[in-house]
């Protein structure tokens, strides 16, 4: 498992903090088609260590590469101090990014016959799929990822020139349920930047989107009667700043 010790984390975080207002440096650091990739061991470690409804993915620079560091949080929403922190460098995808969304419907037909075998009731009900885990609609995920690829550098340029980088993210708060994939056999999770519009802040904000990959793929139920909505693409993450409710 790839990990940083506390000293390496502090070096990486300080380097990103010093870089956030430098557009030319950011342009070289962040190819907009690159992603983070966390393996199953790193994800399972985070599930064990994190005690909060959210965990932190903090951004840094190490050896002239952007890095995301997984930081667990305690019950009070404070970062836990541990010996080693899992990390992933921003890098090119190793394979195509396959977003999967499966919806299965159940049609229940009811028929009632009277004692003399006459039809009393004949009706049907459709049960619509329900998501039992946090997830985002596939179309919205694709839109956010493509917006990052096409517009991220424009976003960074404005933030650097008009606000000197003060509004650029240091970290992201991610729903901890994102670490719980809907099936066994997780091999790794790809973490992509995205851009989405915030109604609250009335501006476009970055987000991180977690996409799970499995050793056997993602499928629906075996018996064909499930009404769950299954996806490998998980809920929005909040950029800090501006959304720094745990700091």
mmCIF file of C-alpha atoms in Angstrom:
data_model
loop_
_atom_site.group_PDB
_atom_site.id
_atom_site.type_symbol
_atom_site.label_atom_id
_atom_site.label_comp_id
_atom_site.label_asym_id
_atom_site.label_seq_id
_atom_site.Cartn_x
_atom_site.Cartn_y
_atom_site.Cartn_z
ATOM 1 C CA UNK A 1 0.000 0.000 0.000
ATOM 2 C CA UNK A 2 1.400 3.399 -1.003
ATOM 3 C CA UNK A 3 1.572 5.652 2.060
ATOM 4 C CA UNK A 4 3.132 8.901 3.245
ATOM 5 C CA UNK A 5 4.305 9.520 6.782
ATOM 6 C CA UNK A 6 3.252 12.710 8.574
ATOM 7 C CA UNK A 7 6.341 14.646 7.501
ATOM 8 C CA UNK A 8 5.832 13.782 3.835
ATOM 9 C CA UNK A 9 2.174 14.830 4.130
ATOM 10 C CA UNK A 10 3.082 18.211 5.588
ATOM 11 C CA UNK A 11 5.633 18.810 2.824
ATOM 12 C CA UNK A 12 3.070 17.905 0.145
ATOM 13 C CA UNK A 13 0.272 20.024 1.642
ATOM 14 C CA UNK A 14 2.514 23.064 2.088
ATOM 15 C CA UNK A 15 3.737 22.796 -1.513
ATOM 16 C CA UNK A 16 0.171 22.865 -2.865
ATOM 17 C CA UNK A 17 -0.768 25.756 -0.582
ATOM 18 C CA UNK A 18 2.155 27.769 -1.927
ATOM 19 C CA UNK A 19 1.258 26.900 -5.518
ATOM 20 C CA UNK A 20 -2.468 27.647 -5.492
ATOM 21 C CA UNK A 21 -2.134 31.190 -6.871
ATOM 22 C CA UNK A 22 0.338 30.285 -9.624
ATOM 23 C CA UNK A 23 -1.621 29.518 -12.789
ATOM 24 C CA UNK A 24 1.421 28.511 -14.870
ATOM 25 C CA UNK A 25 2.499 25.988 -12.251
ATOM 26 C CA UNK A 26 -1.030 24.601 -11.930
ATOM 27 C CA UNK A 27 -1.327 24.221 -15.701
ATOM 28 C CA UNK A 28 1.764 21.996 -15.703
ATOM 29 C CA UNK A 29 0.673 20.028 -12.636
ATOM 30 C CA UNK A 30 -2.874 19.136 -13.655
ATOM 31 C CA UNK A 31 -3.556 17.542 -17.038
ATOM 32 C CA UNK A 32 -7.339 17.667 -17.031
ATOM 33 C CA UNK A 33 -7.684 14.074 -18.296
ATOM 34 C CA UNK A 34 -5.700 12.637 -15.352
ATOM 35 C CA UNK A 35 -7.211 10.913 -12.293
ATOM 36 C CA UNK A 36 -6.311 9.492 -8.892
ATOM 37 C CA UNK A 37 -6.451 5.710 -8.418
ATOM 38 C CA UNK A 38 -6.808 4.067 -4.986
ATOM 39 C CA UNK A 39 -6.448 0.305 -4.657
ATOM 40 C CA UNK A 40 -8.688 -1.953 -2.566
ATOM 41 C CA UNK A 41 -6.171 -2.138 0.292
ATOM 42 C CA UNK A 42 -6.141 1.662 0.625
ATOM 43 C CA UNK A 43 -9.959 1.818 0.525
ATOM 44 C CA UNK A 44 -10.328 -0.921 3.149
ATOM 45 C CA UNK A 45 -7.791 0.827 5.389
ATOM 46 C CA UNK A 46 -9.813 4.025 5.154
ATOM 47 C CA UNK A 47 -13.058 2.209 5.979
ATOM 48 C CA UNK A 48 -11.433 0.837 9.143
ATOM 49 C CA UNK A 49 -9.794 4.071 10.313
ATOM 50 C CA UNK A 50 -12.512 6.613 9.509
ATOM 51 C CA UNK A 51 -15.117 7.224 12.249
ATOM 52 C CA UNK A 52 -17.062 10.126 10.734
ATOM 53 C CA UNK A 53 -19.843 10.426 8.158
ATOM 54 C CA UNK A 54 -17.235 11.984 5.848
ATOM 55 C CA UNK A 55 -13.517 11.569 5.290
ATOM 56 C CA UNK A 56 -10.952 13.983 3.887
ATOM 57 C CA UNK A 57 -9.032 13.749 0.634
ATOM 58 C CA UNK A 58 -6.322 16.396 0.971
ATOM 59 C CA UNK A 59 -4.434 17.699 -2.039
ATOM 60 C CA UNK A 60 -0.683 18.140 -2.138
ATOM 61 C CA UNK A 61 2.369 18.269 -4.376
ATOM 62 C CA UNK A 62 5.173 15.747 -3.966
ATOM 63 C CA UNK A 63 8.136 15.301 -6.281
ATOM 64 C CA UNK A 64 6.544 17.800 -8.678
ATOM 65 C CA UNK A 65 3.340 15.749 -9.019
ATOM 66 C CA UNK A 66 -0.129 16.399 -7.655
ATOM 67 C CA UNK A 67 -1.192 13.916 -5.006
ATOM 68 C CA UNK A 68 -4.399 13.143 -3.095
ATOM 69 C CA UNK A 69 -3.927 11.867 0.464
ATOM 70 C CA UNK A 70 -6.672 9.975 2.297
ATOM 71 C CA UNK A 71 -7.104 11.369 5.816
ATOM 72 C CA UNK A 72 -9.474 9.589 8.240
ATOM 73 C CA UNK A 73 -11.590 11.603 10.671
ATOM 74 C CA UNK A 74 -12.769 10.917 14.215
ATOM 75 C CA UNK A 75 -16.320 11.024 15.578
ATOM 76 C CA UNK A 76 -16.062 14.789 16.131
ATOM 77 C CA UNK A 77 -15.103 15.523 12.532
ATOM 78 C CA UNK A 78 -11.419 16.156 13.237
ATOM 79 C CA UNK A 79 -8.597 14.580 11.268
ATOM 80 C CA UNK A 80 -7.115 11.581 13.035
ATOM 81 C CA UNK A 81 -3.371 11.400 13.546
ATOM 82 C CA UNK A 82 -2.065 8.101 12.209
ATOM 83 C CA UNK A 83 1.400 6.891 11.334
ATOM 84 C CA UNK A 84 0.877 6.543 7.587
ATOM 85 C CA UNK A 85 -1.620 7.977 5.096
ATOM 86 C CA UNK A 86 -2.590 6.309 1.774
ATOM 87 C CA UNK A 87 -2.028 8.451 -1.299
ATOM 88 C CA UNK A 88 -2.366 8.440 -5.075
ATOM 89 C CA UNK A 89 -0.565 10.572 -7.611
ATOM 90 C CA UNK A 90 -2.598 12.266 -10.343
ATOM 91 C CA UNK A 91 -1.905 10.132 -13.412
ATOM 92 C CA UNK A 92 -3.242 9.033 -16.779
ATOM 93 C CA UNK A 93 -5.983 6.406 -16.794
ATOM 94 C CA UNK A 94 -4.772 2.844 -17.216
ATOM 95 C CA UNK A 95 -8.008 1.772 -18.919
ATOM 96 C CA UNK A 96 -11.279 3.157 -20.201
ATOM 97 C CA UNK A 97 -13.459 4.691 -17.504
ATOM 98 C CA UNK A 98 -16.596 2.547 -17.417
ATOM 99 C CA UNK A 99 -19.528 4.169 -15.603
ATOM 100 C CA UNK A 100 -22.300 1.694 -14.870
ATOM 101 C CA UNK A 101 -25.851 2.356 -13.762
ATOM 102 C CA UNK A 102 -28.295 -0.538 -13.474
ATOM 103 C CA UNK A 103 -31.993 -0.090 -12.808
ATOM 104 C CA UNK A 104 -34.310 -3.058 -12.409
ATOM 105 C CA UNK A 105 -38.083 -2.864 -12.190
ATOM 106 C CA UNK A 106 -40.607 -5.260 -10.703
ATOM 107 C CA UNK A 107 -44.101 -5.616 -12.147
ATOM 108 C CA UNK A 108 -46.525 -7.232 -9.720
ATOM 109 C CA UNK A 109 -49.860 -8.457 -11.181
ATOM 110 C CA UNK A 110 -52.763 -9.108 -8.846
ATOM 111 C CA UNK A 111 -55.844 -11.114 -9.750
ATOM 112 C CA UNK A 112 -58.740 -12.104 -7.471
ATOM 113 C CA UNK A 113 -61.437 -14.591 -8.377
ATOM 114 C CA UNK A 114 -64.675 -14.931 -6.434
ATOM 115 C CA UNK A 115 -65.952 -18.243 -5.067
ATOM 116 C CA UNK A 116 -67.921 -18.751 -8.259
ATOM 117 C CA UNK A 117 -64.749 -18.035 -10.301
ATOM 118 C CA UNK A 118 -65.670 -14.551 -11.487
ATOM 119 C CA UNK A 119 -63.013 -11.872 -11.691
ATOM 120 C CA UNK A 120 -63.228 -9.505 -8.709
ATOM 121 C CA UNK A 121 -59.969 -7.620 -9.138
ATOM 122 C CA UNK A 122 -57.334 -7.517 -11.825
ATOM 123 C CA UNK A 123 -54.591 -4.929 -11.362
ATOM 124 C CA UNK A 124 -50.857 -4.436 -11.606
ATOM 125 C CA UNK A 125 -48.277 -2.312 -9.778
ATOM 126 C CA UNK A 126 -44.864 -1.192 -10.958
ATOM 127 C CA UNK A 127 -42.148 -0.912 -8.276
ATOM 128 C CA UNK A 128 -39.545 1.688 -9.241
ATOM 129 C CA UNK A 129 -35.860 1.292 -8.407
ATOM 130 C CA UNK A 130 -34.588 2.779 -5.155
ATOM 131 C CA UNK A 131 -30.960 3.657 -4.411
ATOM 132 C CA UNK A 132 -29.895 2.326 -1.015
ATOM 133 C CA UNK A 133 -26.444 3.942 -1.219
ATOM 134 C CA UNK A 134 -25.333 7.460 -2.085
ATOM 135 C CA UNK A 135 -24.759 7.767 -5.800
ATOM 136 C CA UNK A 136 -25.131 10.244 -8.593
ATOM 137 C CA UNK A 137 -26.945 9.935 -11.849
ATOM 138 C CA UNK A 138 -24.608 8.771 -14.558
ATOM 139 C CA UNK A 139 -25.435 11.663 -16.904
ATOM 140 C CA UNK A 140 -24.578 14.206 -14.204
ATOM 141 C CA UNK A 141 -21.290 12.464 -13.455
ATOM 142 C CA UNK A 142 -20.301 12.459 -17.114
ATOM 143 C CA UNK A 143 -21.281 16.119 -17.467
ATOM 144 C CA UNK A 144 -19.173 17.094 -14.441
ATOM 145 C CA UNK A 145 -16.120 15.120 -15.604
ATOM 146 C CA UNK A 146 -16.313 16.480 -19.140
ATOM 147 C CA UNK A 147 -16.749 20.000 -17.780
ATOM 148 C CA UNK A 148 -13.529 19.555 -15.802
ATOM 149 C CA UNK A 149 -11.677 18.266 -18.843
ATOM 150 C CA UNK A 150 -12.851 21.158 -21.028
ATOM 151 C CA UNK A 151 -13.082 24.075 -18.587
ATOM 152 C CA UNK A 152 -10.824 23.398 -15.597
ATOM 153 C CA UNK A 153 -7.977 25.574 -16.842
ATOM 154 C CA UNK A 154 -10.373 28.455 -17.474
ATOM 155 C CA UNK A 155 -11.645 28.005 -13.917
ATOM 156 C CA UNK A 156 -8.101 27.974 -12.504
ATOM 157 C CA UNK A 157 -7.097 31.029 -14.555
ATOM 158 C CA UNK A 158 -9.958 33.087 -13.166
ATOM 159 C CA UNK A 159 -9.310 31.920 -9.603
ATOM 160 C CA UNK A 160 -5.602 32.761 -9.881
ATOM 161 C CA UNK A 161 -5.938 36.141 -11.607
ATOM 162 C CA UNK A 162 -8.988 37.503 -9.771
ATOM 163 C CA UNK A 163 -8.654 35.876 -6.347
ATOM 164 C CA UNK A 164 -4.932 34.966 -6.167
ATOM 165 C CA UNK A 165 -5.803 31.318 -5.575
ATOM 166 C CA UNK A 166 -7.500 31.933 -2.213
ATOM 167 C CA UNK A 167 -10.686 30.137 -3.327
ATOM 168 C CA UNK A 168 -8.928 27.110 -4.839
ATOM 169 C CA UNK A 169 -9.452 23.857 -2.938
ATOM 170 C CA UNK A 170 -7.024 22.516 -0.354
ATOM 171 C CA UNK A 171 -9.021 19.380 0.350
ATOM 172 C CA UNK A 172 -12.322 17.632 -0.271
ATOM 173 C CA UNK A 173 -14.794 16.197 2.208
ATOM 174 C CA UNK A 174 -16.180 12.952 0.827
ATOM 175 C CA UNK A 175 -19.219 10.955 2.050
ATOM 176 C CA UNK A 176 -17.856 7.899 3.857
ATOM 177 C CA UNK A 177 -20.544 5.748 2.213
ATOM 178 C CA UNK A 178 -18.582 6.192 -1.012
ATOM 179 C CA UNK A 179 -16.172 3.640 0.469
ATOM 180 C CA UNK A 180 -18.885 0.957 0.586
ATOM 181 C CA UNK A 181 -19.347 -0.464 -2.928
ATOM 182 C CA UNK A 182 -22.578 -2.360 -3.636
ATOM 183 C CA UNK A 183 -20.900 -5.718 -4.216
ATOM 184 C CA UNK A 184 -17.852 -7.764 -3.293
ATOM 185 C CA UNK A 185 -14.682 -8.039 -5.338
ATOM 186 C CA UNK A 186 -13.570 -4.389 -5.360
ATOM 187 C CA UNK A 187 -10.243 -4.035 -7.163
ATOM 188 C CA UNK A 188 -9.754 -0.251 -7.063
ATOM 189 C CA UNK A 189 -11.475 3.128 -7.121
ATOM 190 C CA UNK A 190 -10.744 5.823 -9.673
ATOM 191 C CA UNK A 191 -11.208 9.350 -8.377
ATOM 192 C CA UNK A 192 -11.845 12.001 -11.015
ATOM 193 C CA UNK A 193 -12.156 15.749 -10.684
ATOM 194 C CA UNK A 194 -15.389 17.295 -11.880
ATOM 195 C CA UNK A 195 -16.969 20.739 -12.103
ATOM 196 C CA UNK A 196 -20.544 21.389 -11.002
ATOM 197 C CA UNK A 197 -22.647 24.470 -10.407
ATOM 198 C CA UNK A 198 -23.563 25.252 -6.800
ATOM 199 C CA UNK A 199 -26.958 26.860 -6.263
ATOM 200 C CA UNK A 200 -25.849 27.959 -2.777
ATOM 201 C CA UNK A 201 -22.655 29.725 -3.882
ATOM 202 C CA UNK A 202 -23.974 30.633 -7.347
ATOM 203 C CA UNK A 203 -20.742 29.599 -9.000
ATOM 204 C CA UNK A 204 -19.007 26.564 -10.419
ATOM 205 C CA UNK A 205 -17.151 24.451 -7.848
ATOM 206 C CA UNK A 206 -14.780 21.474 -8.236
ATOM 207 C CA UNK A 207 -15.741 18.087 -6.879
ATOM 208 C CA UNK A 208 -14.237 14.606 -6.655
ATOM 209 C CA UNK A 209 -16.160 11.684 -8.151
ATOM 210 C CA UNK A 210 -15.385 8.144 -6.977
ATOM 211 C CA UNK A 211 -15.907 5.296 -9.470
ATOM 212 C CA UNK A 212 -15.479 1.693 -8.339
ATOM 213 C CA UNK A 213 -14.053 -1.195 -10.376
ATOM 214 C CA UNK A 214 -14.497 -4.880 -9.662
ATOM 215 C CA UNK A 215 -12.767 -8.115 -10.502
ATOM 216 C CA UNK A 216 -15.997 -9.409 -12.102
ATOM 217 C CA UNK A 217 -17.802 -6.255 -13.250
ATOM 218 C CA UNK A 218 -20.994 -4.678 -11.897
ATOM 219 C CA UNK A 219 -24.294 -6.402 -12.478
ATOM 220 C CA UNK A 220 -27.828 -6.325 -11.187
ATOM 221 C CA UNK A 221 -29.541 -8.994 -9.107
ATOM 222 C CA UNK A 222 -29.416 -12.593 -10.240
ATOM 223 C CA UNK A 223 -33.120 -13.279 -9.920
ATOM 224 C CA UNK A 224 -34.264 -10.256 -11.934
ATOM 225 C CA UNK A 225 -36.786 -9.034 -9.319
ATOM 226 C CA UNK A 226 -34.672 -6.518 -7.416
ATOM 227 C CA UNK A 227 -35.932 -2.951 -7.293
ATOM 228 C CA UNK A 228 -32.581 -1.516 -6.286
ATOM 229 C CA UNK A 229 -30.768 1.065 -8.357
ATOM 230 C CA UNK A 230 -27.111 0.048 -8.561
ATOM 231 C CA UNK A 231 -24.256 2.285 -9.649
ATOM 232 C CA UNK A 232 -20.470 2.329 -9.470
ATOM 233 C CA UNK A 233 -20.396 6.140 -9.443
ATOM 234 C CA UNK A 234 -20.714 7.791 -6.042
ATOM 235 C CA UNK A 235 -21.960 10.942 -4.398
ATOM 236 C CA UNK A 236 -20.538 14.453 -4.723
ATOM 237 C CA UNK A 237 -17.557 15.549 -2.617
ATOM 238 C CA UNK A 238 -17.363 19.062 -1.184
ATOM 239 C CA UNK A 239 -14.358 21.248 -1.950
ATOM 240 C CA UNK A 240 -12.752 23.158 0.926
ATOM 241 C CA UNK A 241 -12.683 26.063 0.430
ATOM 242 C CA UNK A 242 -15.461 27.087 0.248
ATOM 243 C CA UNK A 243 -17.248 24.257 2.085
ATOM 244 C CA UNK A 244 -15.109 23.791 5.197
ATOM 245 C CA UNK A 245 -17.613 22.639 7.796
ATOM 246 C CA UNK A 246 -15.067 20.399 9.555
ATOM 247 C CA UNK A 247 -12.235 22.926 9.864
#
